[in-house]
mmCIF file of C-alpha atoms and ligand atoms in Angstrom:
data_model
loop_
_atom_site.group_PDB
_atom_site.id
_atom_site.type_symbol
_atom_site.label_atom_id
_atom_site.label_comp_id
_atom_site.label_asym_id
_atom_site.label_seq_id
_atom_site.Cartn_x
_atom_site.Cartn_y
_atom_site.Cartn_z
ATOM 1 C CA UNK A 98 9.410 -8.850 -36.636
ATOM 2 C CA UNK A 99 6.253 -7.888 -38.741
ATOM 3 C CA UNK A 100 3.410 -5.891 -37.002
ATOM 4 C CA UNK A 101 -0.019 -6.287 -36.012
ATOM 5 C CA UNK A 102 -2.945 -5.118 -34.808
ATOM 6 C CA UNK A 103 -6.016 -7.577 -33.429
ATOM 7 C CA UNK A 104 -10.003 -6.610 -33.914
ATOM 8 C CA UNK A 105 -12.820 -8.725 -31.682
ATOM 9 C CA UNK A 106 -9.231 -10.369 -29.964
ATOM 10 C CA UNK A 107 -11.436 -12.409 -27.407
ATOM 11 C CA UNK A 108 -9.229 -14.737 -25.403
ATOM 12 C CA UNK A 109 -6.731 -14.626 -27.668
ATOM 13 C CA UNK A 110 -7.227 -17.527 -29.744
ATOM 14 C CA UNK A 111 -6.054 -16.182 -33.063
ATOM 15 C CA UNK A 112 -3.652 -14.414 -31.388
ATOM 16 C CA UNK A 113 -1.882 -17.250 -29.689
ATOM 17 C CA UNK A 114 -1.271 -18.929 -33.570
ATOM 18 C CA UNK A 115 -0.353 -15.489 -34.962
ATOM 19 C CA UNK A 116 1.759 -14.786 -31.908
ATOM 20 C CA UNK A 117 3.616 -18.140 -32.945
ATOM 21 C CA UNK A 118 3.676 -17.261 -36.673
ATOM 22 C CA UNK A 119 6.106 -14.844 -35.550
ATOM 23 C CA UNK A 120 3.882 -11.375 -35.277
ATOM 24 C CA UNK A 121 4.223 -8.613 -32.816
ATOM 25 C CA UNK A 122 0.924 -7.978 -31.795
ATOM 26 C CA UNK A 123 0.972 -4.001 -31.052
ATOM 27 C CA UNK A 124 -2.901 -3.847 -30.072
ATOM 28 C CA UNK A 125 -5.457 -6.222 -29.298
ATOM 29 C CA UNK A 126 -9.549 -5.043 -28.394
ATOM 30 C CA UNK A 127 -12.797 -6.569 -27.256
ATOM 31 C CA UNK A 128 -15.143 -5.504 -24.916
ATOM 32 C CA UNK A 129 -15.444 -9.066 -22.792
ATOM 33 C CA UNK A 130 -13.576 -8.494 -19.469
ATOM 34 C CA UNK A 131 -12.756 -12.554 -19.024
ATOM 35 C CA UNK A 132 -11.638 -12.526 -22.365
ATOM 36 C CA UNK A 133 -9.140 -9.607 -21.297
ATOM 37 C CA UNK A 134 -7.893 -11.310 -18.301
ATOM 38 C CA UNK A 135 -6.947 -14.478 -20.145
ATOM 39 C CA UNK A 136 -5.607 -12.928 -23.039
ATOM 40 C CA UNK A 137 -3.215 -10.147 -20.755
ATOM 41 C CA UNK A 138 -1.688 -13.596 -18.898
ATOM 42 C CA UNK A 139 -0.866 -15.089 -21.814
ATOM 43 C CA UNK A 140 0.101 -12.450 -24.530
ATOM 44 C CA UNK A 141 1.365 -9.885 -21.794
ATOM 45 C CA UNK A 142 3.008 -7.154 -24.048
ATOM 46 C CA UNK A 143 0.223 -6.256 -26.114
ATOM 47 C CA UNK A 144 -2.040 -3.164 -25.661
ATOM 48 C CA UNK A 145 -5.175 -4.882 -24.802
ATOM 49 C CA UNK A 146 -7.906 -1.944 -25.204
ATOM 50 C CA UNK A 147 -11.555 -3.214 -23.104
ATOM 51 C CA UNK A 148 -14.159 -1.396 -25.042
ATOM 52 C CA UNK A 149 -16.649 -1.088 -28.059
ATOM 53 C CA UNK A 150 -14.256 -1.542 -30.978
ATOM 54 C CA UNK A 151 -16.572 1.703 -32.475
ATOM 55 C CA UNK A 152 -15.160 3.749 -29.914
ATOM 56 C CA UNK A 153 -11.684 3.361 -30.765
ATOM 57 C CA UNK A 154 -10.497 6.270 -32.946
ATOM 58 C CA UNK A 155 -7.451 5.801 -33.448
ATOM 59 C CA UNK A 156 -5.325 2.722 -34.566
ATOM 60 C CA UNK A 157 -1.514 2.123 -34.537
ATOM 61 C CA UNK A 158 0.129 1.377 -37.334
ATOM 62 C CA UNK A 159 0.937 -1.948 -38.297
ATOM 63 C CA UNK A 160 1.618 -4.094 -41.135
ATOM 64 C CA UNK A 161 -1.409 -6.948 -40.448
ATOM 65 C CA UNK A 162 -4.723 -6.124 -39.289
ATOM 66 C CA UNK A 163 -6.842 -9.481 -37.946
ATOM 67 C CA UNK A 164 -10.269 -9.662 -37.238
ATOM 68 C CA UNK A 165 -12.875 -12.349 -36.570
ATOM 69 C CA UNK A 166 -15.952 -10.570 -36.189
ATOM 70 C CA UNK A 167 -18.707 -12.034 -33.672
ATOM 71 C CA UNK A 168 -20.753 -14.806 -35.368
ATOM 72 C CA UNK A 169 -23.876 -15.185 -33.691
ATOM 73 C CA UNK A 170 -25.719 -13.417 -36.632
ATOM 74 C CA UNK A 171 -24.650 -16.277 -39.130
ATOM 75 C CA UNK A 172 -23.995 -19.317 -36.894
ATOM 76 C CA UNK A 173 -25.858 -22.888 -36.699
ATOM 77 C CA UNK A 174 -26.267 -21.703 -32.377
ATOM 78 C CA UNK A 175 -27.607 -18.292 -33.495
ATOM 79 C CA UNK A 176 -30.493 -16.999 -34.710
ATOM 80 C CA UNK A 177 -30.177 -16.532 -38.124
ATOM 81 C CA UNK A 178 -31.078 -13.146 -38.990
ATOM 82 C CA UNK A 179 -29.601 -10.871 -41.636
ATOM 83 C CA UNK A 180 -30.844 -8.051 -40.343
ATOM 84 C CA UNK A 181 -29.046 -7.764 -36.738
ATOM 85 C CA UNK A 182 -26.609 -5.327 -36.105
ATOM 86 C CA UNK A 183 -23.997 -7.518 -35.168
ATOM 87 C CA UNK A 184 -23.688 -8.809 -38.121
ATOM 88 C CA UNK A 185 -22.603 -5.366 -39.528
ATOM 89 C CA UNK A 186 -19.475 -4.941 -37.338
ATOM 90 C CA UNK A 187 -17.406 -5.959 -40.237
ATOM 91 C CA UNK A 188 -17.753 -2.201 -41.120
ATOM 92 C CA UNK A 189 -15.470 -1.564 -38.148
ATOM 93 C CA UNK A 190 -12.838 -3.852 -39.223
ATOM 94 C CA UNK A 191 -12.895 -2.281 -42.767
ATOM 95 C CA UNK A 192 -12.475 1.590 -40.964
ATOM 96 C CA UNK A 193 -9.943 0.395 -39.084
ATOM 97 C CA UNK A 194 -8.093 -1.072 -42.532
ATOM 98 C CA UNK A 195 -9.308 2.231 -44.338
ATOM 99 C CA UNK A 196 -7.016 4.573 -41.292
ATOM 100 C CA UNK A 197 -4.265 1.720 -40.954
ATOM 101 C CA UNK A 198 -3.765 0.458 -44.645
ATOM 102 C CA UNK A 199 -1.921 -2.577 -43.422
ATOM 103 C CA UNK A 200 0.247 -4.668 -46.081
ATOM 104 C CA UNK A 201 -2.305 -7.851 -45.293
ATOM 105 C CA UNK A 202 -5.444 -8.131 -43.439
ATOM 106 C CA UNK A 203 -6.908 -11.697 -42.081
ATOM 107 C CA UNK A 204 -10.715 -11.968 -41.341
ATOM 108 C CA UNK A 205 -11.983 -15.651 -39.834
ATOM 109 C CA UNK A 206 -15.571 -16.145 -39.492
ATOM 110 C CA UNK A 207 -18.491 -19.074 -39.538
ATOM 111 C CA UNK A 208 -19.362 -21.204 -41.995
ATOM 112 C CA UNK A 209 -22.912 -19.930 -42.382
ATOM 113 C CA UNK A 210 -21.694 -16.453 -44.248
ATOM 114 C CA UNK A 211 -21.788 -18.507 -47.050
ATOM 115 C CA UNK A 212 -25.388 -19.825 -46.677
ATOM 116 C CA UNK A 213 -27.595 -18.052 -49.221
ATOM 117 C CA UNK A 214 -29.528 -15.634 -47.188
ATOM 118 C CA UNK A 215 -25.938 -14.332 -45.803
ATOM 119 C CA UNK A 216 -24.332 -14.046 -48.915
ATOM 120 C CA UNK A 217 -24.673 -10.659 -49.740
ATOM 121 C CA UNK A 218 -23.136 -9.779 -46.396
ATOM 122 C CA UNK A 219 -19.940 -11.453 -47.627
ATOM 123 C CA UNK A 220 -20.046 -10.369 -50.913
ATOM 124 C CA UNK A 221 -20.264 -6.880 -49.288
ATOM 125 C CA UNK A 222 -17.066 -7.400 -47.247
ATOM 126 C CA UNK A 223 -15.067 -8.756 -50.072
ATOM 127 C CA UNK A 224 -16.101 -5.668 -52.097
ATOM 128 C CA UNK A 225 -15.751 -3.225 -49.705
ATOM 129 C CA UNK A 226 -12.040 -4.566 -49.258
ATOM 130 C CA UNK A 227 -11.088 -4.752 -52.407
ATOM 131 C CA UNK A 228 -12.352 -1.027 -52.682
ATOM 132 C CA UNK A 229 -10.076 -0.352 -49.966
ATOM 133 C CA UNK A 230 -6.848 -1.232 -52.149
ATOM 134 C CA UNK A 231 -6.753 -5.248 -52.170
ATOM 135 C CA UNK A 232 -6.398 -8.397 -53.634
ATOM 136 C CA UNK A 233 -8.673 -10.658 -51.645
ATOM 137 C CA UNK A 234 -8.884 -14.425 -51.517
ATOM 138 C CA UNK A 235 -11.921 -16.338 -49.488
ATOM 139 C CA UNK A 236 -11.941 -20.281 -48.408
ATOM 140 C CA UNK A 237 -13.650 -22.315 -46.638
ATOM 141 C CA UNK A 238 -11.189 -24.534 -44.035
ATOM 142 C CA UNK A 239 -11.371 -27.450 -41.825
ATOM 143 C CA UNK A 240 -9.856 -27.098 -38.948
ATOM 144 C CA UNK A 241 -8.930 -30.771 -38.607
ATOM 145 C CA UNK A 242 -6.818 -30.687 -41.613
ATOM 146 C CA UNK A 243 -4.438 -28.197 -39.929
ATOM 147 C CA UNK A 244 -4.181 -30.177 -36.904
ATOM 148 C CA UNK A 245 -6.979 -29.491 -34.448
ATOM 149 C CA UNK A 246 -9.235 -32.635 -33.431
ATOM 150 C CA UNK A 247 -12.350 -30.806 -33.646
ATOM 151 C CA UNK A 248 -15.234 -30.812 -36.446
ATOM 152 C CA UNK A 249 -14.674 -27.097 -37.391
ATOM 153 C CA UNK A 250 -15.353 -25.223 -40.707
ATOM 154 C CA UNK A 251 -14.476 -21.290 -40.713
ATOM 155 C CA UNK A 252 -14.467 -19.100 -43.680
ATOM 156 C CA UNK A 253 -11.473 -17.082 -44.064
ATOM 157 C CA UNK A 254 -10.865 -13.727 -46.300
ATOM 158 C CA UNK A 255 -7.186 -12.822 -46.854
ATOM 159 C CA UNK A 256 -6.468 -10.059 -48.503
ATOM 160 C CA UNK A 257 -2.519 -8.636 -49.809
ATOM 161 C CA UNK A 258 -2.744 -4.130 -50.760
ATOM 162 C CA UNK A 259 -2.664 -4.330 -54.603
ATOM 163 C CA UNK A 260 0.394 -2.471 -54.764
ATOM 164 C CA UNK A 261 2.125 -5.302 -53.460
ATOM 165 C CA UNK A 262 3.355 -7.643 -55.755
ATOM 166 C CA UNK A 263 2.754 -10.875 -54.191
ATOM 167 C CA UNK A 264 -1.250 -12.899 -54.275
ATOM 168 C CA UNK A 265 -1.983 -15.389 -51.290
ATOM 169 C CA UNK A 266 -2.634 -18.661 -51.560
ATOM 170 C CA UNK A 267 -4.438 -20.908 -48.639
ATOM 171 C CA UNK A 268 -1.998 -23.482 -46.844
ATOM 172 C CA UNK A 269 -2.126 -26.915 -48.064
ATOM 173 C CA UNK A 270 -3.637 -29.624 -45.321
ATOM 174 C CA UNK A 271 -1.183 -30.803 -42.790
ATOM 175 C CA UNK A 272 -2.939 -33.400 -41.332
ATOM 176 C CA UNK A 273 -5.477 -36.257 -43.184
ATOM 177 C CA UNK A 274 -6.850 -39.646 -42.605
ATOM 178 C CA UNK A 275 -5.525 -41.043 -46.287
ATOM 179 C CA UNK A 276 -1.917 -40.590 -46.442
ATOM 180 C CA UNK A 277 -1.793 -37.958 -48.382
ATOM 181 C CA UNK A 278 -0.106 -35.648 -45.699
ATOM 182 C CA UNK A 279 2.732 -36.282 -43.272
ATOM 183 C CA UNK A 280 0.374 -36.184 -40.451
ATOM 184 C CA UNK A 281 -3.213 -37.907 -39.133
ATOM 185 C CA UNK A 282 -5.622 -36.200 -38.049
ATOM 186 C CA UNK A 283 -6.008 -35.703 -33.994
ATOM 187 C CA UNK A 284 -8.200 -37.601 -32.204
ATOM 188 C CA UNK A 285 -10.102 -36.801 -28.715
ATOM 189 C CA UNK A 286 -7.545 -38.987 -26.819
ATOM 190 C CA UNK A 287 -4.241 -37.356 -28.200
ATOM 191 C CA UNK A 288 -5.649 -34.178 -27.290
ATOM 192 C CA UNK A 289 -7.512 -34.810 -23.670
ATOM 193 C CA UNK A 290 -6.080 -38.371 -23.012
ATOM 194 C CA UNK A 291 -3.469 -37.571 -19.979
ATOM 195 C CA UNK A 292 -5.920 -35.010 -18.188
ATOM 196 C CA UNK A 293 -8.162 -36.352 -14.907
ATOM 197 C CA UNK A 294 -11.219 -37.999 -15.802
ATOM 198 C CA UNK A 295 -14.173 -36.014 -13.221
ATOM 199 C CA UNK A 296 -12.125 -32.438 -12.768
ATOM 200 C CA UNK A 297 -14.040 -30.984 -10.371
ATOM 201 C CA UNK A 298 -15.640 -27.364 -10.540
ATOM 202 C CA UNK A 299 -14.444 -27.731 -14.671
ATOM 203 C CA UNK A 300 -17.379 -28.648 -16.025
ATOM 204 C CA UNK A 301 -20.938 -27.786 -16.511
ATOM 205 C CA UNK A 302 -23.286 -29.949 -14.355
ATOM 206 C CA UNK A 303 -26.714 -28.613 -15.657
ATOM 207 C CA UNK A 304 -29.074 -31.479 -16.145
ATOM 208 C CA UNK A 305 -29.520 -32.786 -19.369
ATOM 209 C CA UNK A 306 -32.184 -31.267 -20.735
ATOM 210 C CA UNK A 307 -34.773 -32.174 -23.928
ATOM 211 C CA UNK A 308 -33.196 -29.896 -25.667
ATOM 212 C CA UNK A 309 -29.818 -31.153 -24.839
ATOM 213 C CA UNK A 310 -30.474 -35.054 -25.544
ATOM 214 C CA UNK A 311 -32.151 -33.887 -29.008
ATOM 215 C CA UNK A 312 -29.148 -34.951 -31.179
ATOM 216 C CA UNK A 313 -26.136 -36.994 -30.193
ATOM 217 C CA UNK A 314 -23.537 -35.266 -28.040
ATOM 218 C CA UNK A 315 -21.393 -37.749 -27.619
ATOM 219 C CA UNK A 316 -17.973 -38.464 -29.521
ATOM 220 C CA UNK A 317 -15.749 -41.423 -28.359
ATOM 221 C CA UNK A 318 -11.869 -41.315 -27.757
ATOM 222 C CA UNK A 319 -10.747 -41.962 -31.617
ATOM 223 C CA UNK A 320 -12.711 -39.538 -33.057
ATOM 224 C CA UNK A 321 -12.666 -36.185 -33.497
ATOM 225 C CA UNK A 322 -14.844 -34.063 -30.832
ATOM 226 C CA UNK A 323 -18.008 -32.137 -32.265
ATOM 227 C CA UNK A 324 -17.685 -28.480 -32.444
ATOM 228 C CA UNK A 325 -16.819 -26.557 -29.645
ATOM 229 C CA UNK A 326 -19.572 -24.344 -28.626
ATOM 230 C CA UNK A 327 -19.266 -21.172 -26.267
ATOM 231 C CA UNK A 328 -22.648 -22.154 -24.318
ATOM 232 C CA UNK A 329 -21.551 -24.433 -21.426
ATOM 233 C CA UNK A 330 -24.819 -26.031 -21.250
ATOM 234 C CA UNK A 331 -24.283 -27.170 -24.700
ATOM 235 C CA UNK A 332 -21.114 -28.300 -24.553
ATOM 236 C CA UNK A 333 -20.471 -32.053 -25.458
ATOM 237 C CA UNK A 334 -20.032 -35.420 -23.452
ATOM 238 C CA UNK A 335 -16.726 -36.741 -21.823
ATOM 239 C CA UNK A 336 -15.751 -39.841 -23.932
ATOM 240 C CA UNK A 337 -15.868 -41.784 -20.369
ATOM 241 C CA UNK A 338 -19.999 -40.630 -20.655
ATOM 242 C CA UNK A 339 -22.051 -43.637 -22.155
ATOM 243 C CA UNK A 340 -23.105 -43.466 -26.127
ATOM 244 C CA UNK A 341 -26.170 -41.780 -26.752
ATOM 245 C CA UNK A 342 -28.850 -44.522 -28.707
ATOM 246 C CA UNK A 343 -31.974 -42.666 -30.974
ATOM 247 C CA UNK A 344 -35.166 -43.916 -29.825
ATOM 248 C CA UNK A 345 -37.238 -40.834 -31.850
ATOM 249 C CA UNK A 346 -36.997 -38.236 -34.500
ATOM 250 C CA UNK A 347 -35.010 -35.580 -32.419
ATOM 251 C CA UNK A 348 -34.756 -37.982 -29.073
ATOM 252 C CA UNK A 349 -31.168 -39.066 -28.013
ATOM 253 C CA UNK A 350 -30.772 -42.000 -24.833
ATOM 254 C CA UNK A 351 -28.124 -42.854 -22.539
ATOM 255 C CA UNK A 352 -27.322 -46.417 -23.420
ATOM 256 C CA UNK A 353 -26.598 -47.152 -19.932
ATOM 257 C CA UNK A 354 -26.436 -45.613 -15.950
ATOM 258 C CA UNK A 355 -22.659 -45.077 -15.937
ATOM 259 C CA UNK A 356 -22.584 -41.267 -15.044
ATOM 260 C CA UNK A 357 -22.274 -38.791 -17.828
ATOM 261 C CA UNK A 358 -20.759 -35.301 -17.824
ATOM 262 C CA UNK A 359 -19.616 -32.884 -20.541
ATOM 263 C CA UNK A 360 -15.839 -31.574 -21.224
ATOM 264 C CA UNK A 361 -14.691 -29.096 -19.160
ATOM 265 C CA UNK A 362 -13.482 -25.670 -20.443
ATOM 266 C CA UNK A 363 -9.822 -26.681 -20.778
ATOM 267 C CA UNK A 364 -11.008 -29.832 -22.477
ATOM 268 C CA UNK A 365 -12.619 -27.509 -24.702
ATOM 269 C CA UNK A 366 -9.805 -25.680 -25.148
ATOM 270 C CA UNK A 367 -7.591 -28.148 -25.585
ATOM 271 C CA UNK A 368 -9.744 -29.614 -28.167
ATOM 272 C CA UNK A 369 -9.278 -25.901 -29.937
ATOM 273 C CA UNK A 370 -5.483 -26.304 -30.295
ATOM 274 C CA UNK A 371 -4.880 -24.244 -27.347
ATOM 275 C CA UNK A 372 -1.391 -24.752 -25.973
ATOM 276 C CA UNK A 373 -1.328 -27.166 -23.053
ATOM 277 C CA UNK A 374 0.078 -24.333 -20.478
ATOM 278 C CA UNK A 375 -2.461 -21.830 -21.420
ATOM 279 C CA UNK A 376 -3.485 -19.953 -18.879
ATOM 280 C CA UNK A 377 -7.014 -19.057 -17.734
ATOM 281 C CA UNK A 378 -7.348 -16.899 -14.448
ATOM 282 C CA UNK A 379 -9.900 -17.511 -12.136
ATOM 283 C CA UNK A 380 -11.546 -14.310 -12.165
ATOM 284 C CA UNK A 381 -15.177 -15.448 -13.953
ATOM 285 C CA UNK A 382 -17.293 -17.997 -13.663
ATOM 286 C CA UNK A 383 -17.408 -21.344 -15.660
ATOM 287 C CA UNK A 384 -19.648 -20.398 -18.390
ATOM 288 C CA UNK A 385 -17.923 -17.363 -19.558
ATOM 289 C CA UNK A 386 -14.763 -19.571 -19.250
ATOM 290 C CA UNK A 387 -16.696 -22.373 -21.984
ATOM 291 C CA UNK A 388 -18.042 -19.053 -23.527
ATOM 292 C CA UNK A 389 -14.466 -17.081 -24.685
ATOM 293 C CA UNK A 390 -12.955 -21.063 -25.574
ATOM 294 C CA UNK A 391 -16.033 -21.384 -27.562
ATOM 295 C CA UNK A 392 -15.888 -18.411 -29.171
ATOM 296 C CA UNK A 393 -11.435 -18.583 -30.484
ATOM 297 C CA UNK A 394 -10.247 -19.678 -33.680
ATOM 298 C CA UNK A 395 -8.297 -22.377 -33.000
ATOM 299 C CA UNK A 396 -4.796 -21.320 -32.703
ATOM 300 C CA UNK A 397 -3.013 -24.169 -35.103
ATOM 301 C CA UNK A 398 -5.498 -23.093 -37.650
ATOM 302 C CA UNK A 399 -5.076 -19.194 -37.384
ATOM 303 C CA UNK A 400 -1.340 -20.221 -37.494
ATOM 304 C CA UNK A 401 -1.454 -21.723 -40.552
ATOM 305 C CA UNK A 402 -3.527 -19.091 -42.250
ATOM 306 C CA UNK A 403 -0.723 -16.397 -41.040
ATOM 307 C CA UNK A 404 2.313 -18.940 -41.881
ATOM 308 C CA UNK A 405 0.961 -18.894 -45.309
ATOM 309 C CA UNK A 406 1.325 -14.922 -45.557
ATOM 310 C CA UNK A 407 3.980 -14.388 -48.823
ATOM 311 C CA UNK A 408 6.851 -12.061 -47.343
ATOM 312 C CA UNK A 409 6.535 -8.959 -47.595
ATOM 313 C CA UNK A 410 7.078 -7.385 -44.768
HETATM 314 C C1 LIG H 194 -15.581 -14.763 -32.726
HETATM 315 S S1 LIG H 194 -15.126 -13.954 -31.270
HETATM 316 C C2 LIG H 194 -13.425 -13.650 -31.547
HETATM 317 C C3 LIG H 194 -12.513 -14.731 -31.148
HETATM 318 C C4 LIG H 194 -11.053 -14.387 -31.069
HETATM 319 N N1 LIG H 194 -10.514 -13.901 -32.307
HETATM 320 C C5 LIG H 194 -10.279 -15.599 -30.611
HETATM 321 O O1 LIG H 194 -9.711 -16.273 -31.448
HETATM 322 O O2 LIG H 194 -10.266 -15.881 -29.408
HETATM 323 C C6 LIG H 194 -15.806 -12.353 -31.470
HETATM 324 C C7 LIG H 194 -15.445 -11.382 -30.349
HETATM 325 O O3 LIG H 194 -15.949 -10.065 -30.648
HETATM 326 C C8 LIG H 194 -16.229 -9.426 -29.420
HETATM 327 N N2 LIG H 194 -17.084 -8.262 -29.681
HETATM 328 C C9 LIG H 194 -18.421 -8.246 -29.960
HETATM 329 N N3 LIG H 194 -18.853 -6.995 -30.168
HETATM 330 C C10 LIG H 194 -17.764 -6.180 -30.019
HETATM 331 C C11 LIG H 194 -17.576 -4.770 -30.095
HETATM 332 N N4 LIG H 194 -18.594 -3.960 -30.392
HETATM 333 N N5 LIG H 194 -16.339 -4.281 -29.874
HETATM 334 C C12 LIG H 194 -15.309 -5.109 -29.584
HETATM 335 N N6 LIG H 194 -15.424 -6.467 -29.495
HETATM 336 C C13 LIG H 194 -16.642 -6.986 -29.697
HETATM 337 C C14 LIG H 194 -16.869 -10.518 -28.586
HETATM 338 O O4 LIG H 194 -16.821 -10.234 -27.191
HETATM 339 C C15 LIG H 194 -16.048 -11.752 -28.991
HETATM 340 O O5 LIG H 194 -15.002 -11.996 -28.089
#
């Protein structure tokens, strides 16, 4: 069984789809106590380490390193600033792959690293691992095309140490709406169909807000659901919710007085690919529950990434 170690692990999202690619995952770190507990009940032999990822000195060996550094730097919910120093934690991941010279390495992060004013900061990372000793590849994927019934875009750096002699190429779509693939993509209702429709304590009752109703939140059964977002407040409706009409510029309506709620966090994490039996303790309160689903790559799509690994371990 191939090796690996996991950087900015979270719940375990990755890990779940690298888990299933067939990895041993030696280590895991993050320095979110929820995301901890639900990663130690589902992925129960790996070294989870709670801390600062900078304070970890030493890493074990292992033949794949993963990381998906924190986003809020470069992401549509965050404030877009180049200069914040979370957006330089990539450094850590590249110290760790300087000590552990794995045989791959898998980074996952948002879409907006490719927007203008971030794209030196990727540039950076793709030289700074190609300094390292590798060949490195960078795509942008949809989620949906790899099974997950969510409106997701990550970018994804893969790189294979250049004294391998194997290249890696990004996994062909699984799943389409044109035929083209053995599979359709997932809707809403395959995904969140058989669960109750008003689980109590499961979702996020906050009022709807302006800022809320200032762009449609709702999705209906047969499509796929918005992004899933790691703020519970701004989580999106429950198909059973009424449509939302535009009466203004940035002004969203309910079309009707049926009652309205947004998904709940296994919803949400169902919507993410999670497995159906994941487990999530109840030792936090909802919104860091919404906030560590919101946060995961989904696990079919980390899967696929790993799957496409050549072999040569
Ligand atoms: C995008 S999320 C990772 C998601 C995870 N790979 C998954 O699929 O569930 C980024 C993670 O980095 C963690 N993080 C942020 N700063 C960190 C630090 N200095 N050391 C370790 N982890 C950190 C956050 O708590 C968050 O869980």
């Amino acid at each position: 069984m191939p090796t690996a170690v996991s950087l900015f692990s979270g719940c375990g999202g990755s890990d779940v789809g690298l888990h299933k690619a067939g990895f041993d995952i030696l280590m895991a770190n993050d320095i979110l106590p929820y995301a901890r507990d639900v990663y130690t009940a589902n992925l129960p032999e790996t070294d989870f380490r709670l801390c600062d990822v900078a304070t970890v000195k030493n890493f074990p060996q292992a033949d794949l390193l993963v990381g998906c550094y924190p986003c809020q730097g470069f992401s549509q919910g965050g404030v877009r600033d180049p200069s914040r120093k979370i957006n330089y934690l990539y450094r850590e991941f590249d110290r760790a792959l300087r000590q552990i010279k794995p045989k791959a390495f898998i980074v996952e992060n948002v879409s907006g690293m490719r927007r203008a004013d971030f794209r030196h900061l990727l540039n950076n990372q793709i030289t700074r691992f190609r300094m390292a000793g590798y060949k490195v590849e960078c795509d942008l994927l949809d989620a949906r095309k790899y099974g997950v019934p969510q409106e997701r875009q990550r970018v994804f750096i893969v790189g294979i140490r250049s004294d391998l002699d194997a290249r890696y190429v990004f996994p062909k779509p699984t799943h389409s709406d044109d035929g083209t693939t053995e599979n359709s993509f997932r809707n809403i209702r395959d995904a969140i169909g058989d669960l109750p429709e008003w689980p109590e304590g499961e979702y996020n009752t906050e009022v709807f807000h302006w800022y809320y109703l200032s762009r449609n939140r709702y999705r209906g059964w047969d499509e796929a659901s918005r992004t899933i977002v790691a703020k519970g407040r701004h989580v999106s409706l429950h198909p059973i919710s009424p449509r939302l009409n535009r009466i203004h510029t940035d002004k969203w309506v309910f079309e009707d007085d049926r009652p309205a709620r947004r998904l709940s966090f296994r919803e949400c994490a169902r919507l993410q690919g999670f497995p159906n039996d994941m487990l999530f303790p109840d030792s936090a309160i909802l919104n860091e529950k919404y906030k560590v689903v919101g946060n995961a790559v989904p696990p079919p799509l980390f899967n696929a990434v790993a799957g496409a690994l050549p072999d040569v371990w």
